[in-house]
Amino acid sequence: RTLNESNMEKTFEELEMTLIRNDVAVDVASEICEITKRNIVGEKVGIFSLKKSLLDALRVAIQEILSMDDISFSLLDRIQEKKKTNQPYVILVLGVNGTGKTTTIARLCKLFKDHKISTIVAASDTFRAGAIEQLSIHMENVGIRVVKGQYNSDPASVGYDAIDSAMAKGIDVVIIDTAGRQITNKNLMEELKKIKRVNNPDLTLFVGDSLAGNDVLNQAEAFNSSLGIDASIITKVDADAKGGAALSIAHITKRPILYIGIGQGYDDLKPFDPEWFVEKLLG
Amino acid sequence: KFGKSLDNMIRKIRKLPRIDKDALKLVIQDFQRALLSADVNVEICLAVTENIKKKAFNEKIATGIARKDFVIKLIHDELVTLLGGNQNVRKLKSNRLNIILMVGIQGSGKTTTVGKLSHYYRSKGFKVGVVSADTWRPGAYQQLDQLLTPLRVPLFGEPEEKNALKIVKKGIRHFTNENVDIIIVDTAGRHKEEKNLMNEVQKMEKMIKPDEVILVIDGTLGQQAYSQAKAFSEATHVGSIIVTKLDGSAKGGGALSAVAATNAPIKFIGVGERIEALEDFIPSKFVGNLLG
Ligand SMILES: Nc1nc2c(ncn2[C@@H]2O[C@H](COP(=O)(O)OP(=O)(O)OP(=O)(O)O)[C@@H](O)[C@H]2O)c(=O)[nH]1
Ligand SMILES: Nc1nc2c(ncn2[C@@H]2O[C@H](COP(=O)(O)OP(=O)(O)OP(=O)(O)O)[C@@H](O)[C@H]2O)c(=O)[nH]1
Ligand SMILES: [Mg+2]
Ligand SMILES: [Mg+2]
């Protein structure tokens, strides 16, 4: 029989609910189902394979969102490329409160170290209680230098100092840790814009919590429109998060998800695998 | 954006000349979508809309109320009921030692909330002492120290000690001798898959027998809220919930699931990073915000 609006309706409602149950933002879930529906309307399927055809088409639609042509994006390669110019590769890390930015930076430092890439970190969260101590202890554990200032000093200039230091010492990468902030806080969003303007990062990295629901879409959208997100990392996937957050983020930023955080240890960072992810989402 | 959709829905209902079964069906669909966008658990959404469908046409309406206002009231009341109604939250007892145990997922806002609660109870005249029992997170003790020093609230901790149970035991003993009214214990973040950590917090509760276990829930928590909260209520007797980061863009719908899973009421909400950013939880206000 031929696929049309009415025979697909019920199955698509179920598929949309599956995505929502797995923390894909409602707007993203319905948009993906709409796109898939439009793509397969008019196709012929066997009487028993309706659900399977819809599921396959949905799988393709999701894969497309996740495997945008930036999937050839290898962070390690880009760092090596930048190395040839004798300039440090600067990464600006941002996100809302408590998503795992600081811990992720520690894991990135370990990853770079394992690949013989030297790193220096800027403690640009000069606001939150214990932020500088937390980052310093992490860096001490991984064996990485931190550039820090006083609490309440200007975050942008701490980043600037770190870049200066990296240039002087020939360090490959500078990672700038920033304070968590709510997208509804205009002053903090302006502060972040200034940090980016002053430090001109090669990569603006969004760190999202995979346990967050629809709000992760608001977050990614806001940071993307006011600062531009080049890539994302989602954390706490080990908490049995269904991972829908990755889809919401990829959909709105049109940029790759580079890694997923799967624990609190220094090695608990895995490259994001779109195929594994789609199975998890639709399984 | 979600607030907009529910707000528009309420406007749509008001514009309708009347509500018949078809109009109600559309209203329910909009409502369901709005709840899901606010992170309310899928099963709870379906159950709530089922209830509203039944009641909207089976209940006798008081004369003078348009059926559409009745539907809006049903939606509002249904959600307030889910939040444990407007029931009275247990107060702490004065003239004796109260122990509060803070638990929750990594990054949910426990440590910051410990600071806020210390300030809150101190302003109510209680003598507060805090035990830093997070042996995992680097700088956890320093974070509490920086939060509590301006409040002049004493802190007990041993940053080098790896055994959380040992620290808690020592801390409680220390503050019992100091004649403190309330001891708040800050713990490491943990989630339901970390079985050893869930066991640790269960052991901790058995050992210190707290007067209240507070589950701290991140306002952005999505569809995982129910199963995560359930795991905490199986490991400890969660007495109340605090929902944080509601000053942001999140609607906090996950909080409804947490209440359903733990049967514990929400006591406070976190509305910022400052020490005073703690508000009493008011169900109808929360639902009003959820409903745009
Ligand atoms: N289980 C688990 N915990 C994580 C993961 N990533 C981070 N965490 C934990 O989440 C908590 C918050 O991490 P932080 O690195 O402090 O988060 P942050 O984004 O820097 O927080 P703010 O700077 O306060 O906004 C810590 O307890 C981390 O150990 C992860 O992938 N899995
Ligand atoms: N905007 C806002 N931020 C908050 C609120 N509560 C906590 N935070 C922030 O959320 C982040 C995490 O808070 P913590 O208190 O470190 O969270 P935690 O649960 O103790 O984290 P772990 O100990 O790693 O599990 C910090 O940046 C806090 O300042 C709130 O109500 N509003
Ligand atoms: Mg941080
Ligand atoms: Mg903490």
XYZ file of C-alpha atoms and ligand atoms in Angstrom:
641
model
C 0.000 0.000 0.000
C 1.012 3.626 -0.353
C 2.081 5.652 2.651
C -0.152 8.618 3.287
C -0.971 10.996 6.151
C -3.667 8.861 7.732
C -2.015 5.443 7.895
C 1.193 6.994 9.213
C -0.484 9.233 11.813
C -0.803 6.767 14.668
C 2.662 5.264 14.247
C 4.285 8.676 14.083
C 2.534 9.715 17.283
C 4.065 6.685 18.994
C 7.515 7.413 17.567
C 7.269 11.053 18.634
C 6.418 9.952 22.191
C 9.402 7.584 22.191
C 11.698 10.465 21.302
C 10.114 12.696 23.971
C 10.433 9.944 26.597
C 14.120 9.856 25.724
C 14.496 13.566 26.405
C 14.386 14.885 22.863
C 12.839 18.368 23.143
C 9.171 18.385 22.105
C 9.705 20.863 19.258
C 12.654 18.888 17.906
C 10.802 15.577 18.142
C 7.793 16.873 16.232
C 9.962 18.588 13.626
C 11.953 15.396 12.969
C 8.739 13.389 12.618
C 7.321 16.005 10.225
C 10.454 15.904 8.049
C 10.420 12.106 8.005
C 6.704 12.017 7.165
C 7.212 14.381 4.223
C 10.143 12.327 2.962
C 8.267 9.069 2.788
C 4.741 10.103 1.877
C 3.832 8.355 -1.359
C 6.277 5.481 -0.932
C 5.015 1.951 -1.322
C 5.370 -0.498 1.558
C 4.268 -4.037 2.278
C 1.193 -4.418 4.469
C 3.218 -5.690 7.405
C 6.237 -3.447 7.148
C 4.583 -0.089 7.833
C 6.125 0.406 11.259
C 9.530 -0.862 10.116
C 9.581 1.542 7.108
C 8.650 4.486 9.304
C 11.274 3.516 11.857
C 13.946 3.212 9.152
C 13.022 6.576 7.654
C 13.139 8.149 11.111
C 16.515 6.545 11.740
C 17.834 8.101 8.522
C 16.439 11.533 9.424
C 18.078 11.419 12.862
C 21.386 10.149 11.470
C 21.371 13.077 9.080
C 20.983 15.571 11.908
C 23.751 13.936 13.915
C 26.187 13.246 11.118
C 26.222 16.665 9.529
C 29.218 17.088 7.212
C 31.186 18.331 10.198
C 31.439 14.750 11.441
C 34.856 14.727 9.822
C 35.567 17.265 12.566
C 38.436 15.850 14.564
C 39.418 18.095 17.427
C 42.818 16.469 17.726
C 43.523 17.045 14.007
C 42.488 20.691 14.234
C 44.824 21.206 17.173
C 47.702 19.649 15.215
C 46.904 21.922 12.273
C 47.005 25.015 14.512
C 50.285 23.839 16.018
C 51.936 24.417 12.656
C 51.119 28.144 12.887
C 52.913 28.522 16.248
C 49.736 29.849 17.806
C 47.797 28.116 20.592
C 44.439 26.540 19.790
C 42.003 28.337 22.099
C 38.899 26.575 23.410
C 36.187 28.546 25.232
C 33.962 26.323 27.404
C 30.470 27.524 28.300
C 27.124 26.310 29.588
C 24.561 26.725 32.361
C 25.267 25.959 36.025
C 26.418 22.517 37.059
C 26.510 20.790 33.664
C 30.082 19.511 34.098
C 32.227 22.139 32.340
C 35.117 22.131 34.822
C 35.221 18.330 35.062
C 35.030 18.074 31.258
C 38.001 20.413 30.923
C 40.001 18.132 33.219
C 39.086 15.189 30.980
C 40.044 17.081 27.817
C 43.408 17.928 29.403
C 44.002 14.225 30.086
C 42.975 13.349 26.526
C 45.335 15.933 25.038
C 48.157 14.834 27.326
C 47.689 11.224 26.160
C 48.086 12.526 22.598
C 51.239 14.510 23.413
C 49.409 17.839 23.154
C 50.407 20.451 25.755
C 47.675 22.455 27.452
C 47.257 25.398 29.771
C 43.950 26.245 31.450
C 42.502 29.658 32.322
C 40.457 29.757 35.548
C 37.978 32.277 34.178
C 35.256 31.316 36.648
C 36.207 34.014 39.119
C 32.774 34.071 40.646
C 31.586 30.775 42.137
C 32.671 29.639 45.615
C 35.472 27.103 45.370
C 35.695 27.331 41.571
C 39.386 28.215 41.439
C 40.302 25.570 44.035
C 38.262 22.905 42.237
C 39.946 23.592 38.904
C 43.412 23.873 40.503
C 43.125 20.496 42.209
C 41.923 18.861 38.976
C 44.861 20.386 37.078
C 47.280 19.285 39.768
C 45.941 15.727 39.411
C 46.315 15.740 35.622
C 49.602 17.678 35.691
C 48.513 20.774 33.799
C 49.321 24.453 34.457
C 46.532 26.806 35.512
C 46.487 30.539 35.060
C 44.344 32.066 37.758
C 43.458 35.418 39.172
C 41.714 36.649 42.295
C 38.071 35.912 42.881
C 35.949 38.619 41.222
C 38.753 39.603 38.864
C 37.893 40.055 35.188
C 37.321 36.621 33.566
C 38.297 37.885 30.099
C 41.720 39.035 31.270
C 42.458 35.688 32.977
C 41.876 34.081 29.575
C 44.070 36.689 27.946
C 46.892 36.022 30.412
C 46.658 32.296 29.720
C 46.926 32.864 25.971
C 49.927 35.163 26.495
C 51.527 32.500 28.621
C 50.815 29.809 26.021
C 52.350 31.935 23.266
C 55.445 32.617 25.349
C 55.926 28.964 26.305
C 54.853 27.391 22.995
C 51.888 25.549 24.535
C 49.527 23.937 22.019
C 46.116 24.483 23.619
C 44.470 27.000 25.931
C 41.182 25.998 27.540
C 39.130 28.754 29.158
C 36.806 27.592 31.958
C 33.882 29.937 32.565
C 31.274 30.222 35.295
C 27.935 28.515 34.755
C 25.210 30.998 33.925
C 21.491 31.096 33.142
C 20.604 32.253 29.640
C 18.014 34.565 31.182
C 20.742 36.585 32.922
C 21.533 39.413 30.495
C 24.621 40.646 32.355
C 26.229 37.227 32.462
C 25.497 36.632 28.771
C 27.148 39.995 28.009
C 30.138 38.999 30.162
C 30.505 35.807 28.147
C 30.374 37.753 24.872
C 33.189 39.934 26.169
C 35.281 36.891 27.143
C 34.843 35.583 23.595
C 35.561 38.951 21.977
C 38.762 39.507 23.970
C 40.107 35.965 23.577
C 38.963 35.075 20.075
C 38.700 31.279 20.566
C 39.203 28.742 17.778
C 36.460 26.626 19.318
C 33.420 27.685 21.338
C 32.389 24.532 23.164
C 28.933 24.099 24.723
C 28.695 21.624 27.605
C 25.171 20.315 28.183
C 23.762 17.987 30.839
C 22.236 14.889 29.218
C 19.748 14.669 32.089
C 18.276 18.039 31.153
C 15.000 17.907 29.274
C 13.537 20.547 27.003
C 15.617 23.288 28.567
C 18.753 22.023 26.829
C 17.163 23.256 23.601
C 16.651 26.730 25.098
C 20.239 26.718 26.338
C 21.804 25.653 23.039
C 19.638 28.066 21.112
C 20.478 31.036 23.333
C 24.222 30.406 23.473
C 24.280 29.707 19.757
C 22.466 32.876 18.766
C 24.372 35.199 21.091
C 27.840 33.639 20.859
C 27.899 30.913 18.251
C 28.558 27.305 19.263
C 31.171 25.386 17.249
C 30.751 22.023 18.971
C 29.163 20.424 22.034
C 29.797 17.829 24.702
C 27.034 16.199 26.732
C 27.771 14.884 30.221
C 26.371 12.419 32.772
C 25.363 9.922 30.103
C 26.333 7.240 32.655
C 23.297 8.262 34.708
C 21.182 6.250 32.258
C 20.347 9.414 30.333
C 18.563 8.449 27.141
C 20.581 11.054 25.258
C 17.794 12.988 23.561
C 19.669 16.117 24.607
C 22.319 15.369 21.975
C 19.687 15.408 19.256
C 18.137 18.663 20.446
C 21.556 20.326 20.581
C 22.726 18.994 17.204
C 19.461 20.015 15.599
C 19.569 23.615 16.768
C 23.315 24.281 16.453
C 23.918 22.236 13.291
C 27.302 21.464 14.803
C 28.827 18.171 15.951
C 28.622 16.570 19.358
C 32.286 15.727 19.963
C 32.329 13.672 23.154
C 30.071 12.320 25.848
C 30.875 12.317 29.572
C 30.360 8.873 31.075
C 31.571 9.360 34.626
C 33.640 11.532 36.914
C 37.071 10.037 36.244
C 39.735 11.655 34.041
C 39.299 8.991 31.348
C 35.500 9.129 31.350
C 35.149 10.927 28.031
C 34.127 8.936 24.937
C 33.921 10.121 21.322
C 30.300 10.599 20.302
C 29.122 7.809 17.990
C 25.993 8.772 15.999
C 25.110 5.169 15.084
C 25.310 3.879 18.649
C 23.301 6.890 19.681
C 20.442 6.403 17.222
C 20.030 2.787 18.348
C 19.897 3.954 21.957
C 17.295 6.577 21.082
C 14.994 4.382 19.032
C 15.774 1.019 20.609
C 8.685 29.445 24.637
C 6.785 26.830 26.622
C 5.155 29.499 28.747
C 4.056 31.064 25.475
C 2.410 27.872 24.223
C 0.438 27.276 27.413
C -0.381 30.969 27.667
C -1.661 30.877 24.074
C -3.647 27.774 24.864
C -5.332 29.450 27.826
C -6.092 32.439 25.592
C -7.508 30.119 22.927
C -9.772 28.462 25.494
C -10.997 31.869 26.660
C -11.773 32.950 23.078
C -13.911 29.875 22.407
C -17.678 30.608 22.482
C -18.094 27.312 24.349
C -16.290 24.022 24.786
C -17.684 20.927 23.140
C -16.078 17.513 22.884
C -14.071 18.437 19.730
C -12.821 21.748 21.105
C -11.886 19.945 24.318
C -9.918 17.360 22.352
C -7.830 20.143 20.755
C -7.401 21.896 24.091
C -6.192 18.648 25.674
C -3.692 18.080 22.832
C -2.273 21.587 23.254
C -2.162 21.141 26.998
C -0.354 17.815 26.707
C 2.246 19.291 24.405
C 2.779 22.231 26.733
C 3.259 19.947 29.745
C 5.753 17.780 27.850
C 7.702 20.867 26.799
C 7.877 21.781 30.479
C 9.484 18.401 31.190
C 6.500 16.803 32.915
C 6.867 13.022 32.772
C 5.071 11.400 29.798
C 2.986 8.991 31.900
C 1.941 11.788 34.265
C 0.899 13.945 31.287
C -1.234 11.191 29.859
C -2.820 10.468 33.249
C -3.560 14.141 33.940
C -5.159 14.709 30.532
C -7.249 11.559 30.948
C -8.558 12.866 34.277
C -9.366 16.244 32.829
C -11.189 14.687 29.892
C -13.402 12.690 32.262
C -14.086 15.523 34.685
C -14.659 18.219 32.069
C -17.872 16.604 30.919
C -18.973 14.566 33.883
C -18.888 17.107 36.646
C -21.660 19.464 37.512
C -20.414 22.983 37.109
C -21.356 25.658 39.571
C -23.813 27.950 37.833
C -22.285 31.082 36.388
C -18.928 29.543 35.472
C -18.374 29.018 31.769
C -17.284 25.475 31.005
C -14.076 26.851 29.592
C -13.100 28.549 32.866
C -13.982 25.276 34.498
C -11.513 23.483 32.216
C -8.763 25.961 33.072
C -9.512 25.500 36.742
C -9.410 21.702 36.296
C -5.953 21.936 34.705
C -4.703 24.184 37.484
C -6.160 22.052 40.277
C -4.981 18.782 38.748
C -1.386 20.059 38.705
C -1.545 21.531 42.207
C -2.829 18.170 43.485
C 0.096 16.417 41.822
C 2.442 18.633 43.792
C 1.141 17.252 47.035
C -1.612 19.819 47.167
C -1.077 22.750 49.496
C -0.183 20.523 52.416
C 1.737 21.847 55.341
C 5.417 21.036 55.394
C 6.919 19.600 58.572
C 8.653 22.250 60.656
C 11.940 21.658 62.415
C 11.740 21.263 66.194
C 13.388 23.866 68.403
C 15.037 22.895 71.702
C 16.600 19.783 70.233
C 19.120 18.766 67.658
C 17.859 18.454 64.096
C 19.911 16.712 61.450
C 19.307 17.418 57.772
C 20.856 15.168 55.120
C 21.171 16.670 51.607
C 21.165 14.247 48.669
C 20.893 14.582 44.915
C 22.431 14.122 41.478
C 25.799 15.605 40.505
C 25.619 19.347 39.911
C 22.001 19.750 41.050
C 22.882 22.528 43.509
C 23.235 20.736 46.878
C 26.275 22.586 48.195
C 24.930 26.004 47.192
C 21.579 25.090 48.765
C 23.325 24.072 52.011
C 24.651 27.634 52.108
C 21.166 29.022 51.472
C 19.524 26.831 54.132
C 22.192 27.802 56.655
C 21.425 31.458 56.042
C 17.668 30.799 56.150
C 17.690 28.905 59.463
C 20.177 31.257 61.047
C 17.891 34.180 60.232
C 15.110 32.246 61.984
C 17.202 32.115 65.142
C 18.565 28.562 64.882
C 22.229 27.781 65.555
C 23.463 25.948 62.451
C 26.494 23.702 61.891
C 27.476 22.170 58.538
C 29.287 18.905 57.831
C 31.090 18.631 54.489
C 30.831 14.934 53.680
C 31.579 15.116 49.949
C 34.772 13.098 49.588
C 34.653 13.033 45.788
C 34.535 16.510 44.387
C 37.777 18.502 44.448
C 37.332 21.770 46.322
C 34.004 20.740 47.902
C 35.161 21.704 51.377
C 36.571 25.034 50.160
C 33.337 25.773 48.319
C 31.346 25.384 51.558
C 33.980 27.293 53.500
C 33.688 30.267 51.153
C 29.873 30.154 51.308
C 29.633 29.835 55.105
C 32.415 32.082 56.394
C 30.531 35.342 55.645
C 27.511 33.821 57.424
C 29.602 32.899 60.466
C 28.187 29.382 60.277
C 30.709 26.774 61.512
C 31.887 24.099 59.099
C 33.263 20.648 59.894
C 35.113 18.665 57.277
C 38.281 16.680 56.571
C 39.315 17.275 52.946
C 41.936 14.487 53.149
C 39.547 11.835 54.531
C 38.128 9.537 51.843
C 35.520 7.819 54.014
C 32.338 9.903 54.025
C 30.724 7.879 56.820
C 33.688 8.574 59.111
C 33.467 12.316 58.464
C 29.747 12.401 59.141
C 30.118 10.485 62.385
C 32.864 12.823 63.592
C 30.981 15.890 62.400
C 27.771 15.001 64.219
C 29.713 14.295 67.403
C 31.576 17.592 67.045
C 28.416 19.683 66.668
C 26.497 17.781 69.347
C 29.123 19.059 71.758
C 28.802 22.580 70.371
C 25.109 22.881 71.233
C 24.009 23.436 67.682
C 20.259 23.298 66.806
C 20.546 22.165 63.195
C 23.282 20.141 61.516
C 23.195 20.126 57.721
C 25.182 17.374 56.010
C 26.354 18.024 52.435
C 27.027 14.872 50.410
C 28.621 14.047 47.061
C 26.415 14.043 43.979
C 25.267 10.596 42.868
C 22.809 9.039 40.430
C 20.799 5.843 40.327
C 23.342 3.867 38.295
C 26.076 4.356 40.890
C 24.957 1.489 43.115
C 27.872 1.787 45.557
C 27.144 5.490 46.077
C 23.424 4.820 46.571
C 24.433 2.183 49.154
C 26.739 4.675 50.828
C 23.981 7.245 51.291
C 21.644 4.532 52.556
C 24.248 3.539 55.155
C 24.712 7.188 56.041
C 21.016 7.649 56.738
C 20.874 4.510 58.890
C 23.876 5.701 60.848
C 22.880 9.305 61.598
C 19.072 8.929 61.615
C 18.395 12.409 60.211
C 15.229 14.320 61.010
C 14.938 15.165 57.367
C 16.432 13.960 54.103
C 16.198 16.651 51.426
C 16.419 15.651 47.776
C 17.826 18.480 45.638
C 16.484 18.430 42.087
C 17.838 20.482 39.191
C 15.036 22.552 37.622
C 16.215 21.426 34.188
C 15.813 17.702 34.942
C 13.846 16.030 32.155
C 12.113 12.688 31.682
C 14.679 10.981 33.928
C 13.301 12.787 36.975
C 10.925 10.024 37.995
C 13.360 7.095 37.937
C 16.182 9.082 39.539
C 13.948 10.392 42.348
C 12.566 6.870 42.844
C 16.082 5.525 43.363
C 16.759 8.160 46.036
C 13.485 7.369 47.803
C 14.421 3.697 47.819
C 17.842 4.411 49.321
C 16.653 6.977 51.874
C 13.426 8.332 53.325
C 13.230 11.508 51.290
C 11.281 13.968 53.425
C 11.173 16.959 51.131
C 12.425 18.265 47.818
C 14.156 21.490 46.836
C 14.037 22.431 43.142
C 16.939 24.621 42.024
C 17.767 26.942 39.121
C 14.187 28.087 38.592
C 15.538 31.566 37.892
C 16.556 30.289 34.477
C 14.578 29.227 31.428
C 13.555 25.812 32.786
C 9.950 25.336 33.895
C 10.711 22.614 36.420
C 8.144 20.080 35.211
C 10.526 17.331 36.301
C 9.723 18.379 39.870
C 6.218 16.950 39.451
C 7.745 13.559 38.701
C 10.068 13.830 41.684
C 7.100 14.482 43.979
C 5.190 11.583 42.476
C 8.155 9.238 42.865
C 9.040 10.180 46.449
C 5.681 11.249 47.842
C 7.608 14.119 49.387
C 6.482 17.726 49.050
C 8.590 20.491 47.581
C 9.656 22.767 50.410
C 11.815 25.431 48.762
C 12.969 26.514 45.335
C 16.363 27.921 44.359
C 16.114 31.080 42.303
C 19.713 32.181 41.884
C 23.271 31.707 43.053
C 23.172 34.257 45.900
C 22.792 33.000 49.451
C 19.357 34.665 49.773
C 18.041 33.099 46.552
C 15.811 30.574 48.318
C 12.024 30.905 48.269
C 9.208 29.031 49.996
C 7.532 26.729 47.532
C 4.015 27.829 46.670
C 2.244 25.170 44.539
C -0.250 27.505 42.873
C 2.522 29.982 42.022
C 4.662 27.176 40.583
C 1.743 25.856 38.531
C 0.889 29.383 37.418
C 4.449 29.717 36.121
C 4.262 26.270 34.517
C 0.997 27.324 32.836
C 2.637 30.506 31.562
N 28.304 10.914 36.753
C 28.851 11.943 36.093
N 29.094 13.091 36.764
C 29.644 14.108 36.082
C 29.946 14.034 34.697
N 30.475 15.222 34.321
C 30.511 16.010 35.414
N 30.013 15.333 36.494
C 29.866 15.819 37.859
O 28.942 16.885 37.849
C 29.246 17.786 38.929
C 29.359 19.202 38.374
O 30.526 19.274 37.580
P 31.329 20.629 37.374
O 32.481 20.284 36.495
O 31.605 21.307 38.647
O 30.244 21.449 36.582
P 30.355 22.933 36.055
O 29.590 23.025 34.805
O 31.783 23.365 35.948
O 29.615 23.732 37.191
P 29.581 25.308 37.408
O 30.944 25.820 37.115
O 29.204 25.479 38.828
O 28.560 25.828 36.470
C 30.535 17.269 39.549
O 30.193 16.499 40.678
C 31.115 16.386 38.468
O 31.954 15.389 38.968
C 29.650 12.800 34.003
O 29.858 12.635 32.798
N 29.125 11.800 34.751
N 21.164 30.164 38.701
C 21.189 29.286 39.717
N 22.297 28.575 39.923
C 22.302 27.716 40.960
C 21.195 27.532 41.826
N 21.542 26.594 42.749
C 22.806 26.223 42.472
N 23.272 26.894 41.385
C 24.556 26.772 40.712
O 24.629 25.459 40.192
C 26.003 25.038 40.155
C 26.135 23.721 40.889
O 25.887 23.954 42.255
P 26.554 23.066 43.396
O 26.038 23.589 44.678
O 28.026 22.995 43.230
O 25.922 21.663 43.050
P 26.121 20.289 43.805
O 24.851 19.538 43.759
O 26.675 20.504 45.169
O 27.190 19.575 42.879
P 28.028 18.246 43.224
O 28.501 18.398 44.622
O 29.112 18.229 42.227
O 27.092 17.120 43.052
C 26.802 26.181 40.749
O 27.240 26.986 39.691
C 25.785 26.929 41.575
O 26.118 28.272 41.767
C 20.003 28.298 41.570
O 18.986 28.214 42.249
N 20.073 29.168 40.507
Mg 32.773 24.966 36.775
Mg 28.366 19.789 46.052
